[in-house]
Amino acid sequence: EGLASRPLGRRALGRSARLLSRGCKPWKGPAELGVVAGDSPLGFGQALGRFTGPSDGTVAVAETRLEGLADHIVLPLSHSGMLFSARAAAQAIEFLRHGRFRHPAGGNPGRGDSL
């Protein structure tokens, strides 16, 4: 919303603007779907909007929860940091192999600090 409220921001979002403003419908596809979210609020998004609750600096964790997901995990990473994170890559591999992320034993089931 913060980016879309600015003329250059709307242009930067391009065709994604509509999807980002409406959100995704519940997942009902045949494939299992998992989402990796981050909760280290570093990033450009902090300058453009306010987040209520945890975020990765660009996307709120609440925005990553979608009905129909096979699994969801939150890592201590920023939005851009996920691209370079061995931990995020390991979790993606875990999900592709097993259909679930590796959650820490006895820890917060939404928090994946174990990899």
Coordinates of C-alpha atoms in Angstrom, one line a residue:
E1 CA 0.0 0.0 0.0
G2 CA 2.8 2.4 0.8
L3 CA 4.6 1.9 -2.5
A4 CA 1.3 1.9 -4.5
S5 CA 0.4 5.3 -3.0
R6 CA 3.3 7.0 -4.8
P7 CA 3.3 7.6 -8.6
L8 CA 6.7 6.0 -9.1
G9 CA 5.8 3.2 -6.8
R10 CA 2.8 2.2 -8.8
R11 CA 5.0 2.1 -11.9
A12 CA 7.6 0.0 -10.1
L13 CA 5.0 -2.5 -9.1
G14 CA 3.7 -2.8 -12.6
R15 CA 1.4 -5.7 -13.3
S16 CA 2.0 -7.0 -9.8
A17 CA 0.1 -4.1 -8.2
R18 CA -3.3 -5.6 -8.4
L19 CA -2.3 -9.0 -7.0
L20 CA -0.3 -7.3 -4.2
S21 CA -3.2 -5.1 -3.2
R22 CA -5.9 -7.9 -3.3
G23 CA -3.8 -10.7 -1.9
C24 CA -4.0 -14.3 -3.0
K25 CA -7.0 -16.6 -2.9
P26 CA -6.9 -19.7 -0.8
W27 CA -4.7 -22.4 -2.4
K28 CA -6.7 -25.3 -3.7
G29 CA -4.2 -26.7 -6.3
P30 CA -3.0 -30.2 -6.5
A31 CA 0.6 -29.4 -5.4
E32 CA 1.6 -28.8 -1.9
L33 CA 2.5 -25.2 -1.3
G34 CA 4.8 -23.8 1.5
V35 CA 5.8 -20.3 2.3
V36 CA 9.0 -19.0 3.9
A37 CA 8.6 -15.7 5.6
G38 CA 11.1 -13.4 7.3
D39 CA 10.8 -11.3 10.4
S40 CA 14.0 -9.1 10.4
P41 CA 12.5 -5.7 9.5
L42 CA 15.3 -4.4 7.5
G43 CA 14.7 -3.0 4.0
F44 CA 13.3 -0.3 1.8
G45 CA 9.7 -1.2 2.7
Q46 CA 10.2 0.3 6.1
A47 CA 10.4 3.7 4.6
L48 CA 7.2 3.3 2.6
G49 CA 4.8 1.8 5.1
R50 CA 3.9 0.8 8.6
F51 CA 3.7 -2.8 9.6
T52 CA 1.6 -4.0 12.5
G53 CA 3.3 -7.2 13.7
P54 CA 6.4 -8.9 12.4
S55 CA 7.7 -8.2 8.9
D56 CA 10.8 -8.7 6.8
G57 CA 10.9 -5.0 6.1
T58 CA 9.0 -5.4 2.9
V59 CA 6.2 -7.9 3.6
A60 CA 4.3 -8.5 6.8
V61 CA 4.4 -12.1 8.1
A62 CA 0.6 -12.0 8.3
E63 CA 0.5 -11.4 4.5
T64 CA 2.4 -14.6 3.9
R65 CA -0.2 -16.8 5.6
L66 CA -2.5 -18.3 3.0
E67 CA -5.3 -20.7 3.5
G68 CA -4.5 -24.1 2.0
L69 CA -0.7 -24.0 2.7
A70 CA 0.9 -27.4 3.5
D71 CA 3.4 -25.5 5.7
H72 CA 4.6 -22.1 6.7
I73 CA 7.8 -21.0 8.4
V74 CA 9.3 -17.8 9.7
L75 CA 13.0 -17.3 9.6
P76 CA 15.1 -14.5 11.2
L77 CA 15.8 -12.9 7.8
S78 CA 15.0 -9.7 5.9
H79 CA 13.2 -9.7 2.5
S80 CA 16.4 -9.4 0.5
G81 CA 18.4 -11.5 2.9
M82 CA 16.3 -14.5 2.0
L83 CA 17.8 -14.5 -1.5
F84 CA 21.3 -15.1 -0.1
S85 CA 20.5 -17.2 2.9
A86 CA 21.8 -20.8 3.2
R87 CA 19.1 -21.4 5.9
A88 CA 16.3 -20.3 3.6
A89 CA 17.7 -22.5 0.8
A90 CA 17.9 -25.5 3.2
Q91 CA 14.3 -25.0 4.2
A92 CA 13.2 -24.8 0.6
I93 CA 15.0 -28.1 -0.1
E94 CA 13.5 -29.7 3.0
F95 CA 10.0 -28.7 1.8
L96 CA 10.7 -30.0 -1.8
R97 CA 11.9 -33.3 -0.4
H98 CA 9.4 -33.9 2.4
G99 CA 6.5 -31.5 1.9
R100 CA 7.2 -29.8 5.2
F101 CA 9.7 -27.4 6.6
R102 CA 12.0 -28.4 9.5
H103 CA 10.6 -26.7 12.6
P104 CA 12.7 -26.7 15.8
A105 CA 11.7 -29.3 18.3
G106 CA 9.9 -27.8 21.2
G107 CA 10.2 -24.3 19.8
N108 CA 7.8 -22.0 18.1
P109 CA 6.3 -24.0 15.3
G110 CA 6.2 -20.9 13.0
R111 CA 9.8 -20.1 13.7
G112 CA 12.5 -22.0 11.9
D113 CA 15.7 -21.3 13.6
S114 CA 17.0 -24.8 13.5
L115 CA 18.6 -24.8 10.0

